Coordinates of C-alpha atoms in Angstrom, one line a residue:
X1 CA 11.7 -19.9 -7.1
X2 CA 8.8 -19.8 -9.5
X3 CA 9.4 -18.5 -13.0
X4 CA 7.2 -15.4 -13.6
X5 CA 6.3 -14.7 -17.2
X6 CA 4.6 -11.4 -17.8
X7 CA 6.5 -9.5 -15.1
X8 CA 7.1 -5.9 -16.2
X9 CA 10.7 -4.8 -15.7
X10 CA 11.7 -1.2 -15.9
X11 CA 15.2 0.3 -15.7
X12 CA 15.5 4.0 -16.3
X13 CA 13.5 4.8 -19.4
X14 CA 13.6 1.2 -20.7
X15 CA 10.7 -1.2 -20.1
X16 CA 10.3 -4.8 -21.1
X17 CA 8.0 -7.7 -20.2
X18 CA 9.4 -11.1 -19.1
X19 CA 8.8 -13.9 -21.6
X20 CA 7.4 -17.4 -21.0
X21 CA 10.8 -18.4 -19.4
X22 CA 10.7 -15.4 -17.0
X23 CA 13.5 -13.6 -18.9
X24 CA 13.3 -9.9 -19.5
X25 CA 16.3 -8.8 -21.7
X26 CA 17.6 -5.2 -21.6
X27 CA 20.8 -4.0 -23.2
X28 CA 21.9 -1.2 -20.9
X29 CA 25.0 0.9 -21.0
X30 CA 27.0 0.8 -17.8
X31 CA 25.6 2.9 -15.0
X32 CA 23.4 3.0 -11.9
X33 CA 19.8 2.0 -12.5
X34 CA 16.6 1.9 -10.5
X35 CA 14.9 -1.3 -11.4
X36 CA 11.2 -1.7 -10.9
X37 CA 9.6 -5.1 -11.3
X38 CA 5.9 -5.7 -11.1
X39 CA 3.4 -8.5 -11.8
X40 CA -0.2 -8.9 -10.7
X41 CA -0.5 -11.0 -7.5
X42 CA 3.0 -10.0 -6.3
X43 CA 4.4 -7.1 -4.3
X44 CA 6.3 -4.7 -6.6
X45 CA 10.0 -4.6 -6.2
X46 CA 12.4 -1.6 -6.6
X47 CA 16.2 -2.0 -6.4
X48 CA 19.2 0.1 -7.4
X49 CA 21.7 -1.9 -9.4
X50 CA 25.1 -0.8 -10.7
X51 CA 25.3 -2.3 -14.2
X52 CA 28.9 -2.9 -15.4
X53 CA 30.3 -4.4 -18.6
X54 CA 30.7 -7.7 -16.5
X55 CA 27.0 -8.0 -15.6
X56 CA 25.3 -10.5 -17.8
X57 CA 22.2 -11.3 -15.7
X58 CA 20.5 -10.1 -12.6
X59 CA 18.0 -12.2 -10.7
X60 CA 15.1 -10.7 -8.8
X61 CA 12.6 -12.4 -6.5
X62 CA 9.1 -11.1 -6.1
X63 CA 7.0 -11.9 -3.0
X64 CA 3.4 -13.2 -3.5
X65 CA 0.7 -11.0 -2.0
X66 CA -1.3 -12.9 0.6
X67 CA -4.9 -13.0 -0.3
X68 CA -7.5 -12.9 2.5
X69 CA -11.1 -13.8 2.0
X70 CA -13.9 -11.9 3.6
X71 CA -17.4 -13.2 3.9
X72 CA -20.2 -10.6 3.9
X73 CA -23.6 -11.7 5.1
X74 CA -26.7 -9.7 4.5
X75 CA -29.6 -10.1 6.9
X76 CA -33.1 -8.9 6.3
X77 CA -34.4 -6.4 8.9
X78 CA -36.7 -7.7 11.5
X79 CA -40.4 -7.1 11.2
X80 CA -41.4 -3.8 12.8
X81 CA -43.2 -4.4 16.1
X82 CA -46.7 -2.9 16.1
X83 CA -47.2 -0.5 18.9

């Protein structure tokens, strides 16, 4: 997938921002954490992860938000008809 620099990664009370290589480094003690990952233009992601002494990296994939265009046209009112 695409590397996402600038993604905000939160786990418990720790928050970091991914660097230019898309890496966000947290040194967490073992435990169960609710990870929240967010970046503009992508749907935010929340996932519970059990961090153990054996965990050295966790990969997350964000889904791009589909953008839709809407065209708004303004039309001048018709001339009033004289009665």
